[in-house]
PDB file of C-alpha atoms in Angstrom:
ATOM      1  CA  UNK A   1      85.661 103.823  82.567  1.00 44.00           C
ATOM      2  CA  UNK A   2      82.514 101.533  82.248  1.00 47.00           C
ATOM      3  CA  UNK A   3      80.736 102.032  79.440  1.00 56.00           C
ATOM      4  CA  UNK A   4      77.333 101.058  80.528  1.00 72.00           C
ATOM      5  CA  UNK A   5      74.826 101.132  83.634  1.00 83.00           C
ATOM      6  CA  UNK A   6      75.393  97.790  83.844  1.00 73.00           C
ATOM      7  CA  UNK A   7      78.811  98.051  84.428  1.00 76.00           C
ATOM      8  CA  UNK A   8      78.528  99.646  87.626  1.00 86.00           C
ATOM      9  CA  UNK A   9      76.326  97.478  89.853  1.00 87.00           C
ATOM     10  CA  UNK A  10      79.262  96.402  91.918  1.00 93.00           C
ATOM     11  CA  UNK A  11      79.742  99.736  93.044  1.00 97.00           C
ATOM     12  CA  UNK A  12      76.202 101.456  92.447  1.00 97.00           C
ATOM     13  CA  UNK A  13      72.864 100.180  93.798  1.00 96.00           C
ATOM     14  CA  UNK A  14      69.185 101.091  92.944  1.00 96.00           C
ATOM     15  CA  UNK A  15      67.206  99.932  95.710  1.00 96.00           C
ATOM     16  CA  UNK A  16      63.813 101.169  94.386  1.00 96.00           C
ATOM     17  CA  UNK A  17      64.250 102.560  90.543  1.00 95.00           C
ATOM     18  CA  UNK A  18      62.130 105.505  89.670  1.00 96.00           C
ATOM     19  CA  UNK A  19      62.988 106.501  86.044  1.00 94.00           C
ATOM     20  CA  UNK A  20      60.573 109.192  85.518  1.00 96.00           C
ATOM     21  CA  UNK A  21      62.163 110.835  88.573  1.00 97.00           C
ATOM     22  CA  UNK A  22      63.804 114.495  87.458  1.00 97.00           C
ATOM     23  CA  UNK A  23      66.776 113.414  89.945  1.00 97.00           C
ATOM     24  CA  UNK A  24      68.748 111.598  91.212  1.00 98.00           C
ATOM     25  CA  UNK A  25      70.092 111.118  94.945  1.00 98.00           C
ATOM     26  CA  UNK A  26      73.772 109.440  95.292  1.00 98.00           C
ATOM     27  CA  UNK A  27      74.069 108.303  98.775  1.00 98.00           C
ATOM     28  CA  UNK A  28      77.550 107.774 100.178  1.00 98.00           C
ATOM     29  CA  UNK A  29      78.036 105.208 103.212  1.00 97.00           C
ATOM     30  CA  UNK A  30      79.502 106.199 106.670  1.00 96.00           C
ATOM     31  CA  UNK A  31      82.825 104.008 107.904  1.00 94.00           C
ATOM     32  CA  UNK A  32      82.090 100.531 107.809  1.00 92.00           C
ATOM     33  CA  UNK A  33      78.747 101.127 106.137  1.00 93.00           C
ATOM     34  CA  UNK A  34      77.151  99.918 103.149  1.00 95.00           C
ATOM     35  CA  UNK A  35      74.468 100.910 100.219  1.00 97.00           C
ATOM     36  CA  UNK A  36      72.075  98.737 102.048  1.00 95.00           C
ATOM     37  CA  UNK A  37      71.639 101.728 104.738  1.00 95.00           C
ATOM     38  CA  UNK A  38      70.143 103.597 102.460  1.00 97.00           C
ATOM     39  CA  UNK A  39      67.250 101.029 101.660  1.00 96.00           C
ATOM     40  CA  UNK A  40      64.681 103.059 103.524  1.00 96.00           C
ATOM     41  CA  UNK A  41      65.522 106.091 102.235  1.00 97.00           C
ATOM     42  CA  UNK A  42      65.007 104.552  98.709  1.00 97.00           C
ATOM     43  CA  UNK A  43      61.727 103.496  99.619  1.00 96.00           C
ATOM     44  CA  UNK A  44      60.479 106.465 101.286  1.00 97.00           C
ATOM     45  CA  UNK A  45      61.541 109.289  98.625  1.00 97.00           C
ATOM     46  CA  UNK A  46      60.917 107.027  95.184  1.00 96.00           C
ATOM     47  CA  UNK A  47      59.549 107.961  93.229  1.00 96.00           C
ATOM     48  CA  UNK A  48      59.952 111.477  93.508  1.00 96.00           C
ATOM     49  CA  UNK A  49      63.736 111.202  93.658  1.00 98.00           C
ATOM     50  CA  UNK A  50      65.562 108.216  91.908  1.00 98.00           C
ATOM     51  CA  UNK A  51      67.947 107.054  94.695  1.00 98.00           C
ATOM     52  CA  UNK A  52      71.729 105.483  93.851  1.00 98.00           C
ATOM     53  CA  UNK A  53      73.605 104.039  97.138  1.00 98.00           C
ATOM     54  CA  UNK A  54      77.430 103.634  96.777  1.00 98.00           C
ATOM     55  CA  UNK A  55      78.669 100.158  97.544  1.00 97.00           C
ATOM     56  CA  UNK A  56      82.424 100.159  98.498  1.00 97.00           C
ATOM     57  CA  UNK A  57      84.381  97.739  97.849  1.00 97.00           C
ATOM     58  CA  UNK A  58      85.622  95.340 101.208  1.00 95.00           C
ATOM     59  CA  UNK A  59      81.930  94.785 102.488  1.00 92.00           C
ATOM     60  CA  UNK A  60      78.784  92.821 102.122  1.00 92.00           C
ATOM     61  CA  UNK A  61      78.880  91.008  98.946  1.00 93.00           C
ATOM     62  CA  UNK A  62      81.750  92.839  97.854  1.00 95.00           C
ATOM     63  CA  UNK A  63      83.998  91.215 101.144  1.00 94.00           C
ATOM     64  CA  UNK A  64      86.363  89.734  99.143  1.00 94.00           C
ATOM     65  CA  UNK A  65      87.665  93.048  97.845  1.00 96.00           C
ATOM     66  CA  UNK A  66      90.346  95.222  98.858  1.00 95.00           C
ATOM     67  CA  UNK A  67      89.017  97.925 100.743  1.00 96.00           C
ATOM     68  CA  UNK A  68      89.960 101.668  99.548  1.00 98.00           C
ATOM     69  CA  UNK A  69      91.539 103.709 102.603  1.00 97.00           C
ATOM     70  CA  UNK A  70      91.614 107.102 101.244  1.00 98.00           C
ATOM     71  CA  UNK A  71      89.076 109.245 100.519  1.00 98.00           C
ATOM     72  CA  UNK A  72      90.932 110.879  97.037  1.00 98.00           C
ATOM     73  CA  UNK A  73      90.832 106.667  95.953  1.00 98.00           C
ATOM     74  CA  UNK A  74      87.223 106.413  97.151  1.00 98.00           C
ATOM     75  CA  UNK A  75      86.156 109.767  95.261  1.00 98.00           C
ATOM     76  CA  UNK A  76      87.788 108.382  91.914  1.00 97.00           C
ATOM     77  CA  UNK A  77      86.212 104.974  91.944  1.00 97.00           C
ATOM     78  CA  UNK A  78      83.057 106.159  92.160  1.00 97.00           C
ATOM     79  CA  UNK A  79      82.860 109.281  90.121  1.00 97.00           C
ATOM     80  CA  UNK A  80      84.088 106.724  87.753  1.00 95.00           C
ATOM     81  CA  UNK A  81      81.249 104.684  88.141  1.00 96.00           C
ATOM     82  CA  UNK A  82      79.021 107.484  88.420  1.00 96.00           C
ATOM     83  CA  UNK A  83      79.444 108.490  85.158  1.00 94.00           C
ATOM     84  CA  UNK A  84      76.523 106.459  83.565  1.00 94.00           C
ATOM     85  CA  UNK A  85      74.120 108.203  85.961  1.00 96.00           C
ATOM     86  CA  UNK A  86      74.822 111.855  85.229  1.00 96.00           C
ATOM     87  CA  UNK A  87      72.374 112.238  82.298  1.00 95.00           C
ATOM     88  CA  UNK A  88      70.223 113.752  85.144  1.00 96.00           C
ATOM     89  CA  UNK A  89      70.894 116.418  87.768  1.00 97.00           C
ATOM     90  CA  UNK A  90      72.053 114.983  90.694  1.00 98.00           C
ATOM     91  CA  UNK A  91      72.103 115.619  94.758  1.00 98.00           C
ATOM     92  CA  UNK A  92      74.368 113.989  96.659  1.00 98.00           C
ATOM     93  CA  UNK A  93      74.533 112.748 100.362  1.00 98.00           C
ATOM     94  CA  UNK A  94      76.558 111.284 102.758  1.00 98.00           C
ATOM     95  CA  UNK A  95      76.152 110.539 106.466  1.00 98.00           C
ATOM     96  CA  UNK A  96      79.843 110.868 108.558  1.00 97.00           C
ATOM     97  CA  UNK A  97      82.856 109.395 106.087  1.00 97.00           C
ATOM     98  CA  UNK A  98      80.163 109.721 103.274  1.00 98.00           C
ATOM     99  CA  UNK A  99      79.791 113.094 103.796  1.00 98.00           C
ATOM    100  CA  UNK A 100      83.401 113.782 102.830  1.00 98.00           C
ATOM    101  CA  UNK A 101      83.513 111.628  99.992  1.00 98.00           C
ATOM    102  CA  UNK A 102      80.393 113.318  98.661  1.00 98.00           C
ATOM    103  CA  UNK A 103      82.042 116.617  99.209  1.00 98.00           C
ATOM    104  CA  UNK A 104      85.364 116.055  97.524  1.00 98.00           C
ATOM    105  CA  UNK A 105      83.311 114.595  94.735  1.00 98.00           C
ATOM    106  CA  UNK A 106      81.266 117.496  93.987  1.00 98.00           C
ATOM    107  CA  UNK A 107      84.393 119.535  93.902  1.00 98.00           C
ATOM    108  CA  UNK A 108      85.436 116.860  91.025  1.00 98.00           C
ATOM    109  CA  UNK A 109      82.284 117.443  89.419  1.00 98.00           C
ATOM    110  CA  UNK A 110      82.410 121.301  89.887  1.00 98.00           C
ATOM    111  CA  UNK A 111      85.644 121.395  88.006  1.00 97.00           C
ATOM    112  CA  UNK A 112      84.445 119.925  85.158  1.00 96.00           C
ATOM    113  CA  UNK A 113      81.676 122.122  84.811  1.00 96.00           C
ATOM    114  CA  UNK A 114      78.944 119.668  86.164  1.00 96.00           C
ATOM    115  CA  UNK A 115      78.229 120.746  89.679  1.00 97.00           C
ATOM    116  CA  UNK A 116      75.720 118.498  91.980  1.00 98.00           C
ATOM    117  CA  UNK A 117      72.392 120.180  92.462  1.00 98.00           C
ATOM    118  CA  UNK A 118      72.763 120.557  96.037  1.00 98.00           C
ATOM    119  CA  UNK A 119      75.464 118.949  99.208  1.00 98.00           C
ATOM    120  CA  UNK A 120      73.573 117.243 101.955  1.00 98.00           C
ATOM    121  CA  UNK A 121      75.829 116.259 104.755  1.00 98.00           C
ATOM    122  CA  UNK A 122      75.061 114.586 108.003  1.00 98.00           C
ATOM    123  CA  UNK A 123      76.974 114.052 111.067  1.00 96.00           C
ATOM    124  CA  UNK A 124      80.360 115.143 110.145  1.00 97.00           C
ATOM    125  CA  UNK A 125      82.298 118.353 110.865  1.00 97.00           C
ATOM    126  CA  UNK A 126      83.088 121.066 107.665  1.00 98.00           C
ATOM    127  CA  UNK A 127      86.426 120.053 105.862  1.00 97.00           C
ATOM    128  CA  UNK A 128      88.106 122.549 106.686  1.00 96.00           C
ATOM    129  CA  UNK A 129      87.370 121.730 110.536  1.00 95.00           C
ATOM    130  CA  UNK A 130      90.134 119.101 110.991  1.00 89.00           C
ATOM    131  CA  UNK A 131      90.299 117.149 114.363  1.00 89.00           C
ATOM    132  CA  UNK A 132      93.492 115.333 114.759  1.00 90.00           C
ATOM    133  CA  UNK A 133      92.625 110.841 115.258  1.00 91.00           C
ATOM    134  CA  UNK A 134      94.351 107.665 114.946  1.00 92.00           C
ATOM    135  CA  UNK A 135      91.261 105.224 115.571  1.00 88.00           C
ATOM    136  CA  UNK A 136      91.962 103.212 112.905  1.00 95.00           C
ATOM    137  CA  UNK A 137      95.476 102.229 114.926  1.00 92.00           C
ATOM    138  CA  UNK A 138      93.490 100.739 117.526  1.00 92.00           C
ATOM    139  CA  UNK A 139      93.189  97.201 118.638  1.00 95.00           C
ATOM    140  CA  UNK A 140      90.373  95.487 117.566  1.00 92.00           C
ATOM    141  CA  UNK A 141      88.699  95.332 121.265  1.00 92.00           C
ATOM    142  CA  UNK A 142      89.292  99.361 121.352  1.00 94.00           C
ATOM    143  CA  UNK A 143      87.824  99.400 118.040  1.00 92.00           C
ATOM    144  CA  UNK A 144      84.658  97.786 118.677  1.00 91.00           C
ATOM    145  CA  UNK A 145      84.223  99.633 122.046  1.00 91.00           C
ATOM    146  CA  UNK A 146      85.031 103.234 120.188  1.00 91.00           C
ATOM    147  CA  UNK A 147      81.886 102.019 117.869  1.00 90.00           C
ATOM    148  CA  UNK A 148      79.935 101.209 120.325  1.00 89.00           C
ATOM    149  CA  UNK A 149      80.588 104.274 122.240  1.00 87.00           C
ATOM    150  CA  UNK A 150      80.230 106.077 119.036  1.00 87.00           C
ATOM    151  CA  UNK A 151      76.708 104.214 117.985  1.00 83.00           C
ATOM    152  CA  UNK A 152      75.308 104.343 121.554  1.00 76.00           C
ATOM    153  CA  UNK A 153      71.515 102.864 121.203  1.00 73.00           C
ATOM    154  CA  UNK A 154      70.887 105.141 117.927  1.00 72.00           C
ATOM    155  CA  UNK A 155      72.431 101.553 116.109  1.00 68.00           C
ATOM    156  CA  UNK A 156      71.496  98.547 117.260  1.00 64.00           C
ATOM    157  CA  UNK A 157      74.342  96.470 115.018  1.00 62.00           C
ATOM    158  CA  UNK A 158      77.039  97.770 117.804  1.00 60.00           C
ATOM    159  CA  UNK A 159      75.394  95.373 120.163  1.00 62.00           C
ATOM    160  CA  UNK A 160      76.286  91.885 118.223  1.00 68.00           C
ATOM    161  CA  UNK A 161      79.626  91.900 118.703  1.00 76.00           C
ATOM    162  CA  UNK A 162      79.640  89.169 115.895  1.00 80.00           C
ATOM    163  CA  UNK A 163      78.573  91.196 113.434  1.00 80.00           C
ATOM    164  CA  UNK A 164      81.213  93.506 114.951  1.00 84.00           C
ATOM    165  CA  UNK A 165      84.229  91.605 114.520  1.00 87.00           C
ATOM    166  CA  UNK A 166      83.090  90.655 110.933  1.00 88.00           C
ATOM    167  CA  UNK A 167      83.005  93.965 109.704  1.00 88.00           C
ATOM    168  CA  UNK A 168      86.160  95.703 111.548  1.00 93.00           C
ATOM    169  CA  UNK A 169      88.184  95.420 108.256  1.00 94.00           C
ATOM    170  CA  UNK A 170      86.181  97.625 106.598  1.00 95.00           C
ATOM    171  CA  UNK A 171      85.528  99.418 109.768  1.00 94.00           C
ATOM    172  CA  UNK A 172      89.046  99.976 110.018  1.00 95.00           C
ATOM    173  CA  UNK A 173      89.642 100.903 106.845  1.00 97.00           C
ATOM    174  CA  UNK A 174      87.141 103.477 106.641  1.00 96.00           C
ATOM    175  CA  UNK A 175      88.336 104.695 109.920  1.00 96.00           C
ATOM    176  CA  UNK A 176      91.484 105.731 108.273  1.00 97.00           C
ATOM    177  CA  UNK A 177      89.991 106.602 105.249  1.00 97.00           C
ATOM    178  CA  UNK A 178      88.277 109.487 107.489  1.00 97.00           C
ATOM    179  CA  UNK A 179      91.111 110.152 109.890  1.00 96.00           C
ATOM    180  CA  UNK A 180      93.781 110.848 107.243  1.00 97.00           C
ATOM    181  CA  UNK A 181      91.703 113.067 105.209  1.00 97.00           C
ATOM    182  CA  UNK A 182      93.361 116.234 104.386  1.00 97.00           C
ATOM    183  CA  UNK A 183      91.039 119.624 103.223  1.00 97.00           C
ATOM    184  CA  UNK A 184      92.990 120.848 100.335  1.00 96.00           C
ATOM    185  CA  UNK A 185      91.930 124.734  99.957  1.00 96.00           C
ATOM    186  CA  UNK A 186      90.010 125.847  97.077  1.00 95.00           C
ATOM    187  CA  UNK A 187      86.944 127.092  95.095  1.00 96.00           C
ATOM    188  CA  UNK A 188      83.814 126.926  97.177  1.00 98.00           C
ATOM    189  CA  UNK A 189      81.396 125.030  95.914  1.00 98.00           C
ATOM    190  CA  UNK A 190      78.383 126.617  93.508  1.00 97.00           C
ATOM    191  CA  UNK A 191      76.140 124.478  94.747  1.00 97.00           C
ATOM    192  CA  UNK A 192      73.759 125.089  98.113  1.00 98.00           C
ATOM    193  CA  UNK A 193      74.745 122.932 100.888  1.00 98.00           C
ATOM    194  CA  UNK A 194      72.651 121.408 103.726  1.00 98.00           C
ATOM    195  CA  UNK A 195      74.073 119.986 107.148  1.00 98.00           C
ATOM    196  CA  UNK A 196      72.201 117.829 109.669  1.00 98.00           C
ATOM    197  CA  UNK A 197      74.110 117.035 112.793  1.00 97.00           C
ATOM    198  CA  UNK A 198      72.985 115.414 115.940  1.00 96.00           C
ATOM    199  CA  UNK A 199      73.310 117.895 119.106  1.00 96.00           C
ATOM    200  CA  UNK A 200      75.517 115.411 121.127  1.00 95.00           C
ATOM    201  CA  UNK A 201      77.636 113.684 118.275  1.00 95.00           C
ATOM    202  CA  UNK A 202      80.776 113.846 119.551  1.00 92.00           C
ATOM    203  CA  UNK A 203      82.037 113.733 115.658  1.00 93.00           C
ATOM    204  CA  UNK A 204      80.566 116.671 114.669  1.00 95.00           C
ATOM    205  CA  UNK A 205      80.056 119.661 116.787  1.00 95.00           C
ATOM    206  CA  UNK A 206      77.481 122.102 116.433  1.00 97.00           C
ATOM    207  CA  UNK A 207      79.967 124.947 115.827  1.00 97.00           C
ATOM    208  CA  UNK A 208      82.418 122.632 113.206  1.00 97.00           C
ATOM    209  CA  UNK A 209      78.834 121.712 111.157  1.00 98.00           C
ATOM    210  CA  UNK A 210      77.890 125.250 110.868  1.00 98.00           C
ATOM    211  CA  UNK A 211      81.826 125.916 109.092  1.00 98.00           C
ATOM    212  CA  UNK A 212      80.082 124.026 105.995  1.00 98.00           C
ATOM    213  CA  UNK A 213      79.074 127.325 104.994  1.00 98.00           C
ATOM    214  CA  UNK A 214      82.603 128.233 104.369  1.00 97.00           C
ATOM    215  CA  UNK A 215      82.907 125.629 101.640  1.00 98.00           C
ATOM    216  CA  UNK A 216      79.513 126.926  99.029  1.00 98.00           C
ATOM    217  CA  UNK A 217      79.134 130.292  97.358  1.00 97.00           C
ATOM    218  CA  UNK A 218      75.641 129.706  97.446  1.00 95.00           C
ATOM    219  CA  UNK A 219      72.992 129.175  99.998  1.00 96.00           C
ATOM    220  CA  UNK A 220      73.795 126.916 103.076  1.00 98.00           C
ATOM    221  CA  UNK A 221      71.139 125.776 105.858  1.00 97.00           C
ATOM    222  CA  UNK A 222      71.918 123.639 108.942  1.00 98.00           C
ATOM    223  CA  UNK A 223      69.739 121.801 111.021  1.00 97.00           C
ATOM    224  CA  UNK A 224      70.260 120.126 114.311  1.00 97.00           C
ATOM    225  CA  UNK A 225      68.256 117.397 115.717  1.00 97.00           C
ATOM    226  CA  UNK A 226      68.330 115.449 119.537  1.00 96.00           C
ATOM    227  CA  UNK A 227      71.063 112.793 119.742  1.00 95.00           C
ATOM    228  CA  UNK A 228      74.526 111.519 118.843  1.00 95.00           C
ATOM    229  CA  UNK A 229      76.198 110.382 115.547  1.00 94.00           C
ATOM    230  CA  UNK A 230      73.272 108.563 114.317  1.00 94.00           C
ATOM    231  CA  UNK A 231      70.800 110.734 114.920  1.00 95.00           C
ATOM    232  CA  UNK A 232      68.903 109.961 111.548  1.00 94.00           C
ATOM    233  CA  UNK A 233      68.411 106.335 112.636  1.00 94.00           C
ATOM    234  CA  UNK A 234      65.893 107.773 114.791  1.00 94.00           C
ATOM    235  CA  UNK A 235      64.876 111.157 113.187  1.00 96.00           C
ATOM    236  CA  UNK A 236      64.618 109.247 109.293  1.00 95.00           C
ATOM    237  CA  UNK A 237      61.767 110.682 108.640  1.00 96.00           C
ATOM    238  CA  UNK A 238      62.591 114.147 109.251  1.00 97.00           C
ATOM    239  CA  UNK A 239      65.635 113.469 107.700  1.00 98.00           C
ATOM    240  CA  UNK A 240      63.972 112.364 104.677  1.00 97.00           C
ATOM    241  CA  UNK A 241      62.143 115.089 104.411  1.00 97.00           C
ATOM    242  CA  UNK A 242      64.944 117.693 104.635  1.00 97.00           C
ATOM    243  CA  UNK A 243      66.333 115.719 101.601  1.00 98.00           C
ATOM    244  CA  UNK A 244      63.353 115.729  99.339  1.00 97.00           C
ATOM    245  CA  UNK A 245      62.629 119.591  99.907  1.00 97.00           C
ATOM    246  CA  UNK A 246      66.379 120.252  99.509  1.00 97.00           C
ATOM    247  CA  UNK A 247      66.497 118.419  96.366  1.00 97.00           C
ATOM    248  CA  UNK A 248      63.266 120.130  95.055  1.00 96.00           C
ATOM    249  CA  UNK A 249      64.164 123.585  95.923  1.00 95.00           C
ATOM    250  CA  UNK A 250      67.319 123.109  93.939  1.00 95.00           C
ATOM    251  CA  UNK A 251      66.008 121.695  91.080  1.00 94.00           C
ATOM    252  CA  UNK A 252      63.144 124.891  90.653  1.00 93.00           C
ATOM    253  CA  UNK A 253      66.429 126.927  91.135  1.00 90.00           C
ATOM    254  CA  UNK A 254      68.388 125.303  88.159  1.00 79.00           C
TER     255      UNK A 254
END
């Protein structure tokens, strides 16, 4: 377990600190993302909220690592790494893959008596929603055109097909990461939860976001905004916004 802040900066990044901040925001990446995505929301909510992005391992600067392909292996590494942060309440927030990983991990954290402030999930479908997919089989030409389908013009990466093919490792290992994912019934969480979808993200129907009220105890809100999977690309500020009044609300409510 690292034993210092330090210690984590492979896996946690702090785009824009804000250490009089009363909380923090831990962003998880979607597949074949990185904690760079969440620069801009860093810079738009500091310092109000102090914002941590996860870094996975098999990407970016960490490329030369093994990727993790399971989301119980991703949830462990970075709870682990977490740890150091936790002297403050924290929201966390993840967009697609992400918003799994930040799930299971607030379960973690619930069962040890330390629940998250507040979920915030984008552009993925409840848990307990499972959709049967093998992407992560796929060719690497099938790949790249199932991203680009997927990505549409919300993402403008998915057209250099250079960038592409450099990051289908960790594309594809994501991919599975997602697509083998399991929902293991249990305790909903105590925490309020807050889903954002797209209204034509083929990932995450409207009807399979609004099951993420099965999985709190407390208060859940959803909100649904024009376009596909990455429908914050384009609505960030709005999307922003949700975050900051979610994580205020919560914190009065503590």
């Amino acid at each position: 377990m690292p034993k210092s802040i330090s210690d984590t900066e492979p896996w946690i990044r702090r785009f824009q600190p804000a250490d009089e901040a009363p909380t923090r925001l831990v962003c998880f990446p979607h597949a074949g993302g990185s904690a760079s995505y969440f620069f801009p929301v860093a810079r738009t909510l500091a310092p109000k909220l102090d914002v941590l992005a996860v870094q996975y391992p098999g990407r970016q600067d960490r490329r030369s690592e093994p990727g993790i392909d399971n989301v119980p292996g991703l949830v462990s590494a970075c709870l682990e790494n977490l740890v150091p942060w936790l002297d403050k309440p924290v929201v966390l927030f993840g967009h697609s893959l992400g918003a799994t990983v930040a799930f299971e991990a607030a379960r973690v954290l619930a069962g040890q008596g330390r629940p998250p402030l507040a979920l915030v999930v984008t552009g993925r479908r409840a848990p307990s929603r499972h959709f049967p997919e093998q992407n992560y089989l796929a060719s690497d030409d099938r790949l790249i055109e199932i991203v680009r389908e997927l990505s549409g013009d919300e993402d403008p990466v998915s057209g250099n097909e250079e960038i592409l093919r450099m990051s289908l490792p960790s594309i594809r290992n994501d991919f599975k990461a997602a697509e083998t994912y399991r929902y293991e019934p249990g305790e909903p969480l105590p925490c309020p939860i807050h889903a954002m979808s797209g209204t034509a993200d083929p990932k995450a129907p409207l009807e399979d976001v609004r099951a993420w009220g099965e999985h709190t105890s407390g208060r859940f809100e959803m909100k649904a905004f024009p376009g596909g999977h990455f429908f914050l690309n384009v609505h960030g500020a709005a999307v922003n916004a949700e975050i900051s009044r979610v994580a205020g609300s919560a914190l009065r409510s503590a």
